[in-house]
Amino acid sequence: MELNLLSRVFVLFAATHFGAATDLHRSVRQAPGSIFTVGNGEPCLGSDRNTGGVCLSRNQCNTQGGKAVGFCGVFATCCSLNACDVRTNTKVAVFINPPLTKESSGLECSYNVEINNNNVCQMRIDFETFNLAPPSTVDPVENVTQRPGYTCRNDIFQVTNLQANSDFLPPLCGDNNGQHLYVRVNASTNSRSIRINFKIADRNTQPNLPQATWKIKVTQLECFNTLGKYRDGIFEAITSSLPSTPLTSSADRDEYLIAPPGCLQYYPDRAGTFESFNYNRGSGPYIANLAYASCFKRTPDVCGIKLTAASFEMAYRQEENLYLDTDCQINPVTQGSLQSEDYLFIPESETTDGLRGSKFCGTSASNQIIASTPPGPLYVHFHSDNLVTDDIPEAGYRFNYNVLNNCYLKK
Ligand SMILES: *[C@@H]1O[C@H](CO)[C@@H](O)[C@H](O)[C@H]1NC(C)=O
Ligand SMILES: *[C@@H]1O[C@H](CO)[C@@H](O)[C@H](O)[C@H]1NC(C)=O
């Protein structure tokens, strides 16, 4: 007789490891080649006790177009990184919004990040602070219940100059504190750089928009290590014999952070949280026209992932149903009236209510423990259309996750 899912998930839960949630921001303090490794990237105050900065080595500060405003750490400078047009090739770079007053708004800040060395294959962009104007849609029209989806029309963050058209990254905006994304790079291409762009709407003409602030950290990840093997995509097989944590050299740290191909986001820790873009502490709304994967590390002992929604509120196509699969996306493709196609794809899932499916919309993932036990990579895939319907909220989701290393698979 088979166990019901609730008790199975409980067993899985109890058997899951928790300890390895390694501190990500420890990972990248060390610039290669510097003995006095001082630029820990932590916030600091200038000697006027007023100007904010980031603790970096003098060299890092110079090459990032920063200005030393004081001292910090060991032999380090408190570096003000408020410049708006910066070109850098440091292994780790931090960019902070310039002071944005009403007079200075309506500007565009561009950061050109050039590849640090030929082994760099990915850049991880961490949004330590990210507050831009929220995504918006058109004003309501009487008796019209459907409108275009929420997109970034005022402040816009975008990464361009990417290696391949297929790497197109969506424009982002709103509240994305703590989020991150990955960009694939190729040292063999001519430009050897990516461009990170903030376009800030004029607050004189739109005084109701919130103030724009950001602090983003760009980490260049190297796909080769001391073994000299090409790692992207096949690194798991080679690294399984290496200690998983703590890692010491910067190449080992990179390996921990390198995402599988095709993942916009990557969560290498065994437990943590993730949420939709512009989750905005549960108010959303999520951004229209997105399709991206958030991936998790599948070490050899891992057989699945357990997801617990702190909140989950998405649009749906079919009311009064389970908000699963065909309630989230019609099949076959039909012409005519617009239907919602917003969903979170969680492959091979089973919920505590005994529901099985892969596409979740409406509120189907709320108040559930979901076990996703697919063969192959561990990921969820967010899909949003270009449609909002009055009275159907699109707040988004936030999940806690734990990888599972003990899956009682059904026969
Ligand atoms: C909206 O619908 C109501 C009721 O059907 C109707 O009386 C009204 O004229 C409509 N308004 C517009 C602008 O079409
Ligand atoms: C990098 O770019 C070069 C030159 O365009 C190309 O030949 C090579 O296949 C690319 N490598 C990867 C991993 O995409």
PDB file of N, CA, C and O in Angstrom, residues 186-241:
ATOM      1  N   ASN A 186      30.891  35.098 -23.702  1.00  0.00           N
ATOM      2  CA  ASN A 186      31.817  34.304 -24.511  1.00  0.00           C
ATOM      3  C   ASN A 186      33.030  35.172 -24.822  1.00  0.00           C
ATOM      4  O   ASN A 186      32.939  36.144 -25.557  1.00  0.00           O
ATOM      5  N   ALA A 187      34.180  34.798 -24.258  1.00  0.00           N
ATOM      6  CA  ALA A 187      35.389  35.607 -24.407  1.00  0.00           C
ATOM      7  C   ALA A 187      35.895  35.629 -25.842  1.00  0.00           C
ATOM      8  O   ALA A 187      36.721  36.464 -26.195  1.00  0.00           O
ATOM      9  N   SER A 188      35.384  34.710 -26.686  1.00  0.00           N
ATOM     10  CA  SER A 188      35.856  34.666 -28.076  1.00  0.00           C
ATOM     11  C   SER A 188      35.128  35.642 -28.983  1.00  0.00           C
ATOM     12  O   SER A 188      35.520  35.811 -30.129  1.00  0.00           O
ATOM     13  N   THR A 189      34.074  36.252 -28.496  1.00  0.00           N
ATOM     14  CA  THR A 189      33.364  37.191 -29.359  1.00  0.00           C
ATOM     15  C   THR A 189      34.074  38.546 -29.341  1.00  0.00           C
ATOM     16  O   THR A 189      34.863  38.834 -28.445  1.00  0.00           O
ATOM     17  N   ASN A 190      33.766  39.354 -30.300  1.00  0.00           N
ATOM     18  CA  ASN A 190      34.508  40.599 -30.476  1.00  0.00           C
ATOM     19  C   ASN A 190      34.313  41.589 -29.342  1.00  0.00           C
ATOM     20  O   ASN A 190      35.253  42.219 -28.887  1.00  0.00           O
ATOM     21  N   SER A 191      33.088  41.752 -28.877  1.00  0.00           N
ATOM     22  CA  SER A 191      32.842  42.846 -27.947  1.00  0.00           C
ATOM     23  C   SER A 191      33.391  42.543 -26.547  1.00  0.00           C
ATOM     24  O   SER A 191      33.825  43.436 -25.851  1.00  0.00           O
ATOM     25  N   ARG A 192      33.390  41.295 -26.154  1.00  0.00           N
ATOM     26  CA  ARG A 192      33.895  40.889 -24.839  1.00  0.00           C
ATOM     27  C   ARG A 192      33.298  41.720 -23.708  1.00  0.00           C
ATOM     28  O   ARG A 192      33.948  41.948 -22.687  1.00  0.00           O
ATOM     29  N   SER A 193      32.082  42.175 -23.858  1.00  0.00           N
ATOM     30  CA  SER A 193      31.484  42.935 -22.764  1.00  0.00           C
ATOM     31  C   SER A 193      29.966  42.835 -22.816  1.00  0.00           C
ATOM     32  O   SER A 193      29.390  42.502 -23.851  1.00  0.00           O
ATOM     33  N   ILE A 194      29.355  43.097 -21.677  1.00  0.00           N
ATOM     34  CA  ILE A 194      27.906  43.256 -21.640  1.00  0.00           C
ATOM     35  C   ILE A 194      27.624  44.681 -21.182  1.00  0.00           C
ATOM     36  O   ILE A 194      28.476  45.346 -20.589  1.00  0.00           O
ATOM     37  N   ARG A 195      26.425  45.149 -21.468  1.00  0.00           N
ATOM     38  CA  ARG A 195      26.047  46.496 -21.061  1.00  0.00           C
ATOM     39  C   ARG A 195      24.825  46.383 -20.135  1.00  0.00           C
ATOM     40  O   ARG A 195      23.823  45.738 -20.486  1.00  0.00           O
ATOM     41  N   ILE A 196      24.960  46.988 -18.984  1.00  0.00           N
ATOM     42  CA  ILE A 196      23.860  46.995 -18.011  1.00  0.00           C
ATOM     43  C   ILE A 196      23.312  48.406 -17.965  1.00  0.00           C
ATOM     44  O   ILE A 196      24.059  49.360 -17.730  1.00  0.00           O
ATOM     45  N   ASN A 197      22.039  48.530 -18.223  1.00  0.00           N
ATOM     46  CA  ASN A 197      21.454  49.835 -18.441  1.00  0.00           C
ATOM     47  C   ASN A 197      20.306  50.128 -17.465  1.00  0.00           C
ATOM     48  O   ASN A 197      19.423  49.297 -17.299  1.00  0.00           O
ATOM     49  N   PHE A 198      20.347  51.287 -16.838  1.00  0.00           N
ATOM     50  CA  PHE A 198      19.200  51.770 -16.060  1.00  0.00           C
ATOM     51  C   PHE A 198      18.670  53.015 -16.742  1.00  0.00           C
ATOM     52  O   PHE A 198      19.394  54.001 -16.887  1.00  0.00           O
ATOM     53  N   LYS A 199      17.420  52.975 -17.161  1.00  0.00           N
ATOM     54  CA  LYS A 199      16.790  54.152 -17.764  1.00  0.00           C
ATOM     55  C   LYS A 199      15.764  54.655 -16.758  1.00  0.00           C
ATOM     56  O   LYS A 199      14.837  53.929 -16.397  1.00  0.00           O
ATOM     57  N   ILE A 200      15.969  55.873 -16.288  1.00  0.00           N
ATOM     58  CA  ILE A 200      15.158  56.380 -15.183  1.00  0.00           C
ATOM     59  C   ILE A 200      14.210  57.460 -15.682  1.00  0.00           C
ATOM     60  O   ILE A 200      14.639  58.444 -16.286  1.00  0.00           O
ATOM     61  N   ALA A 201      12.924  57.261 -15.424  1.00  0.00           N
ATOM     62  CA  ALA A 201      11.913  58.210 -15.893  1.00  0.00           C
ATOM     63  C   ALA A 201      12.057  59.550 -15.168  1.00  0.00           C
ATOM     64  O   ALA A 201      12.527  59.618 -14.025  1.00  0.00           O
ATOM     65  N   ASP A 202      11.660  60.579 -15.845  1.00  0.00           N
ATOM     66  CA  ASP A 202      11.731  61.931 -15.306  1.00  0.00           C
ATOM     67  C   ASP A 202      10.698  62.102 -14.188  1.00  0.00           C
ATOM     68  O   ASP A 202       9.503  61.938 -14.402  1.00  0.00           O
ATOM     69  N   ARG A 203      11.181  62.463 -12.989  1.00  0.00           N
ATOM     70  CA  ARG A 203      10.263  62.647 -11.843  1.00  0.00           C
ATOM     71  C   ARG A 203       9.592  64.018 -11.859  1.00  0.00           C
ATOM     72  O   ARG A 203       8.715  64.265 -11.028  1.00  0.00           O
ATOM     73  N   ASN A 204      10.037  64.881 -12.737  1.00  0.00           N
ATOM     74  CA  ASN A 204       9.336  66.172 -12.825  1.00  0.00           C
ATOM     75  C   ASN A 204       7.979  65.988 -13.465  1.00  0.00           C
ATOM     76  O   ASN A 204       6.989  66.543 -13.021  1.00  0.00           O
ATOM     77  N   THR A 205       7.959  65.179 -14.541  1.00  0.00           N
ATOM     78  CA  THR A 205       6.680  64.964 -15.218  1.00  0.00           C
ATOM     79  C   THR A 205       5.863  63.889 -14.521  1.00  0.00           C
ATOM     80  O   THR A 205       4.647  63.844 -14.667  1.00  0.00           O
ATOM     81  N   GLN A 206       6.519  63.007 -13.759  1.00  0.00           N
ATOM     82  CA  GLN A 206       5.776  61.965 -13.041  1.00  0.00           C
ATOM     83  C   GLN A 206       6.187  61.947 -11.577  1.00  0.00           C
ATOM     84  O   GLN A 206       6.896  61.049 -11.115  1.00  0.00           O
ATOM     85  N   PRO A 207       5.744  62.956 -10.841  1.00  0.00           N
ATOM     86  CA  PRO A 207       6.208  63.111  -9.455  1.00  0.00           C
ATOM     87  C   PRO A 207       5.744  62.002  -8.510  1.00  0.00           C
ATOM     88  O   PRO A 207       6.275  61.870  -7.416  1.00  0.00           O
ATOM     89  N   ASN A 208       4.780  61.198  -8.939  1.00  0.00           N
ATOM     90  CA  ASN A 208       4.292  60.152  -8.039  1.00  0.00           C
ATOM     91  C   ASN A 208       5.134  58.878  -8.063  1.00  0.00           C
ATOM     92  O   ASN A 208       4.906  57.973  -7.262  1.00  0.00           O
ATOM     93  N   LEU A 209       6.078  58.796  -8.975  1.00  0.00           N
ATOM     94  CA  LEU A 209       6.909  57.593  -9.022  1.00  0.00           C
ATOM     95  C   LEU A 209       7.830  57.564  -7.803  1.00  0.00           C
ATOM     96  O   LEU A 209       8.332  58.604  -7.372  1.00  0.00           O
ATOM     97  N   PRO A 210       8.063  56.387  -7.230  1.00  0.00           N
ATOM     98  CA  PRO A 210       8.979  56.299  -6.083  1.00  0.00           C
ATOM     99  C   PRO A 210      10.412  56.585  -6.518  1.00  0.00           C
ATOM    100  O   PRO A 210      10.743  56.494  -7.702  1.00  0.00           O
ATOM    101  N   GLN A 211      11.236  56.924  -5.563  1.00  0.00           N
ATOM    102  CA  GLN A 211      12.642  57.189  -5.865  1.00  0.00           C
ATOM    103  C   GLN A 211      13.321  55.930  -6.374  1.00  0.00           C
ATOM    104  O   GLN A 211      13.050  54.832  -5.891  1.00  0.00           O
ATOM    105  N   ALA A 212      14.187  56.083  -7.357  1.00  0.00           N
ATOM    106  CA  ALA A 212      14.921  54.934  -7.898  1.00  0.00           C
ATOM    107  C   ALA A 212      16.232  54.763  -7.153  1.00  0.00           C
ATOM    108  O   ALA A 212      17.002  55.714  -7.034  1.00  0.00           O
ATOM    109  N   THR A 213      16.476  53.570  -6.614  1.00  0.00           N
ATOM    110  CA  THR A 213      17.758  53.279  -5.970  1.00  0.00           C
ATOM    111  C   THR A 213      18.212  51.894  -6.382  1.00  0.00           C
ATOM    112  O   THR A 213      17.382  51.005  -6.595  1.00  0.00           O
ATOM    113  N   TRP A 214      19.509  51.719  -6.516  1.00  0.00           N
ATOM    114  CA  TRP A 214      20.025  50.383  -6.779  1.00  0.00           C
ATOM    115  C   TRP A 214      21.449  50.239  -6.278  1.00  0.00           C
ATOM    116  O   TRP A 214      22.195  51.199  -6.161  1.00  0.00           O
ATOM    117  N   LYS A 215      21.774  49.005  -5.949  1.00  0.00           N
ATOM    118  CA  LYS A 215      23.161  48.607  -5.716  1.00  0.00           C
ATOM    119  C   LYS A 215      23.256  47.200  -6.289  1.00  0.00           C
ATOM    120  O   LYS A 215      22.623  46.267  -5.775  1.00  0.00           O
ATOM    121  N   ILE A 216      23.977  47.081  -7.377  1.00  0.00           N
ATOM    122  CA  ILE A 216      24.069  45.758  -7.996  1.00  0.00           C
ATOM    123  C   ILE A 216      25.516  45.300  -8.006  1.00  0.00           C
ATOM    124  O   ILE A 216      26.449  46.110  -8.099  1.00  0.00           O
ATOM    125  N   LYS A 217      25.681  44.005  -7.867  1.00  0.00           N
ATOM    126  CA  LYS A 217      27.021  43.411  -7.843  1.00  0.00           C
ATOM    127  C   LYS A 217      27.139  42.464  -9.022  1.00  0.00           C
ATOM    128  O   LYS A 217      26.290  41.589  -9.196  1.00  0.00           O
ATOM    129  N   VAL A 218      28.158  42.644  -9.827  1.00  0.00           N
ATOM    130  CA  VAL A 218      28.365  41.773 -10.983  1.00  0.00           C
ATOM    131  C   VAL A 218      29.593  40.914 -10.717  1.00  0.00           C
ATOM    132  O   VAL A 218      30.684  41.435 -10.474  1.00  0.00           O
ATOM    133  N   THR A 219      29.419  39.619 -10.718  1.00  0.00           N
ATOM    134  CA  THR A 219      30.512  38.692 -10.459  1.00  0.00           C
ATOM    135  C   THR A 219      30.810  37.901 -11.724  1.00  0.00           C
ATOM    136  O   THR A 219      29.916  37.268 -12.290  1.00  0.00           O
ATOM    137  N   GLN A 220      32.049  37.958 -12.165  1.00  0.00           N
ATOM    138  CA  GLN A 220      32.433  37.206 -13.363  1.00  0.00           C
ATOM    139  C   GLN A 220      32.850  35.799 -12.943  1.00  0.00           C
ATOM    140  O   GLN A 220      33.752  35.631 -12.131  1.00  0.00           O
ATOM    141  N   LEU A 221      32.186  34.808 -13.493  1.00  0.00           N
ATOM    142  CA  LEU A 221      32.423  33.419 -13.102  1.00  0.00           C
ATOM    143  C   LEU A 221      33.243  32.698 -14.171  1.00  0.00           C
ATOM    144  O   LEU A 221      32.951  32.803 -15.362  1.00  0.00           O
ATOM    145  N   GLU A 222      34.235  31.960 -13.701  1.00  0.00           N
ATOM    146  CA  GLU A 222      35.135  31.288 -14.635  1.00  0.00           C
ATOM    147  C   GLU A 222      34.776  29.820 -14.765  1.00  0.00           C
ATOM    148  O   GLU A 222      34.584  29.125 -13.777  1.00  0.00           O
ATOM    149  N   CYS A 223      34.670  29.375 -16.006  1.00  0.00           N
ATOM    150  CA  CYS A 223      34.242  28.008 -16.277  1.00  0.00           C
ATOM    151  C   CYS A 223      35.392  27.017 -16.369  1.00  0.00           C
ATOM    152  O   CYS A 223      35.192  25.862 -16.689  1.00  0.00           O
ATOM    153  N   PHE A 224      36.620  27.458 -16.151  1.00  0.00           N
ATOM    154  CA  PHE A 224      37.728  26.520 -16.107  1.00  0.00           C
ATOM    155  C   PHE A 224      38.231  26.527 -14.681  1.00  0.00           C
ATOM    156  O   PHE A 224      38.141  27.526 -13.995  1.00  0.00           O
ATOM    157  N   ASN A 225      38.781  25.428 -14.241  1.00  0.00           N
ATOM    158  CA  ASN A 225      39.427  25.478 -12.937  1.00  0.00           C
ATOM    159  C   ASN A 225      40.805  24.882 -13.076  1.00  0.00           C
ATOM    160  O   ASN A 225      41.318  24.728 -14.187  1.00  0.00           O
ATOM    161  N   THR A 226      41.398  24.506 -11.984  1.00  0.00           N
ATOM    162  CA  THR A 226      42.781  24.034 -12.014  1.00  0.00           C
ATOM    163  C   THR A 226      42.931  22.750 -12.818  1.00  0.00           C
ATOM    164  O   THR A 226      44.023  22.426 -13.269  1.00  0.00           O
ATOM    165  N   LEU A 227      41.847  22.008 -13.001  1.00  0.00           N
ATOM    166  CA  LEU A 227      41.920  20.808 -13.824  1.00  0.00           C
ATOM    167  C   LEU A 227      41.964  21.165 -15.306  1.00  0.00           C
ATOM    168  O   LEU A 227      42.255  20.323 -16.142  1.00  0.00           O
ATOM    169  N   GLY A 228      41.657  22.392 -15.636  1.00  0.00           N
ATOM    170  CA  GLY A 228      41.713  22.828 -17.021  1.00  0.00           C
ATOM    171  C   GLY A 228      40.620  22.253 -17.879  1.00  0.00           C
ATOM    172  O   GLY A 228      40.734  22.183 -19.092  1.00  0.00           O
ATOM    173  N   LYS A 229      39.526  21.847 -17.278  1.00  0.00           N
ATOM    174  CA  LYS A 229      38.438  21.244 -18.042  1.00  0.00           C
ATOM    175  C   LYS A 229      37.346  22.271 -18.303  1.00  0.00           C
ATOM    176  O   LYS A 229      37.045  23.085 -17.450  1.00  0.00           O
ATOM    177  N   TYR A 230      36.761  22.185 -19.466  1.00  0.00           N
ATOM    178  CA  TYR A 230      35.628  23.039 -19.756  1.00  0.00           C
ATOM    179  C   TYR A 230      34.446  22.551 -18.936  1.00  0.00           C
ATOM    180  O   TYR A 230      34.132  21.377 -18.923  1.00  0.00           O
ATOM    181  N   ARG A 231      33.806  23.460 -18.234  1.00  0.00           N
ATOM    182  CA  ARG A 231      32.871  23.040 -17.212  1.00  0.00           C
ATOM    183  C   ARG A 231      31.415  23.281 -17.546  1.00  0.00           C
ATOM    184  O   ARG A 231      30.539  22.635 -17.015  1.00  0.00           O
ATOM    185  N   ASP A 232      31.152  24.268 -18.365  1.00  0.00           N
ATOM    186  CA  ASP A 232      29.764  24.698 -18.524  1.00  0.00           C
ATOM    187  C   ASP A 232      28.882  23.535 -18.938  1.00  0.00           C
ATOM    188  O   ASP A 232      29.106  22.907 -19.959  1.00  0.00           O
ATOM    189  N   GLY A 233      27.911  23.233 -18.144  1.00  0.00           N
ATOM    190  CA  GLY A 233      26.971  22.178 -18.483  1.00  0.00           C
ATOM    191  C   GLY A 233      27.385  20.807 -18.005  1.00  0.00           C
ATOM    192  O   GLY A 233      26.548  19.975 -17.707  1.00  0.00           O
ATOM    193  N   ILE A 234      28.688  20.549 -17.919  1.00  0.00           N
ATOM    194  CA  ILE A 234      29.082  19.203 -17.498  1.00  0.00           C
ATOM    195  C   ILE A 234      29.872  19.252 -16.207  1.00  0.00           C
ATOM    196  O   ILE A 234      30.477  18.284 -15.797  1.00  0.00           O
ATOM    197  N   PHE A 235      29.833  20.405 -15.551  1.00  0.00           N
ATOM    198  CA  PHE A 235      30.701  20.548 -14.391  1.00  0.00           C
ATOM    199  C   PHE A 235      30.330  19.625 -13.248  1.00  0.00           C
ATOM    200  O   PHE A 235      31.162  19.215 -12.477  1.00  0.00           O
ATOM    201  N   GLU A 236      29.072  19.242 -13.133  1.00  0.00           N
ATOM    202  CA  GLU A 236      28.652  18.416 -11.998  1.00  0.00           C
ATOM    203  C   GLU A 236      29.454  17.120 -11.919  1.00  0.00           C
ATOM    204  O   GLU A 236      29.917  16.733 -10.868  1.00  0.00           O
ATOM    205  N   ALA A 237      29.576  16.465 -13.049  1.00  0.00           N
ATOM    206  CA  ALA A 237      30.229  15.162 -13.056  1.00  0.00           C
ATOM    207  C   ALA A 237      31.659  15.264 -12.548  1.00  0.00           C
ATOM    208  O   ALA A 237      32.154  14.393 -11.852  1.00  0.00           O
ATOM    209  N   ILE A 238      32.310  16.375 -12.890  1.00  0.00           N
ATOM    210  CA  ILE A 238      33.712  16.510 -12.521  1.00  0.00           C
ATOM    211  C   ILE A 238      33.861  16.977 -11.085  1.00  0.00           C
ATOM    212  O   ILE A 238      34.755  16.567 -10.370  1.00  0.00           O
ATOM    213  N   THR A 239      32.938  17.818 -10.653  1.00  0.00           N
ATOM    214  CA  THR A 239      33.119  18.423  -9.331  1.00  0.00           C
ATOM    215  C   THR A 239      32.576  17.576  -8.196  1.00  0.00           C
ATOM    216  O   THR A 239      32.786  17.909  -7.053  1.00  0.00           O
ATOM    217  N   SER A 240      31.883  16.504  -8.500  1.00  0.00           N
ATOM    218  CA  SER A 240      31.256  15.768  -7.411  1.00  0.00           C
ATOM    219  C   SER A 240      32.283  15.255  -6.415  1.00  0.00           C
ATOM    220  O   SER A 240      31.968  15.009  -5.258  1.00  0.00           O
ATOM    221  N   SER A 241      33.529  15.109  -6.848  1.00  0.00           N
ATOM    222  CA  SER A 241      34.540  14.612  -5.929  1.00  0.00           C
ATOM    223  C   SER A 241      35.162  15.733  -5.105  1.00  0.00           C
ATOM    224  O   SER A 241      35.884  15.480  -4.164  1.00  0.00           O
TER     225      SER A 241
END
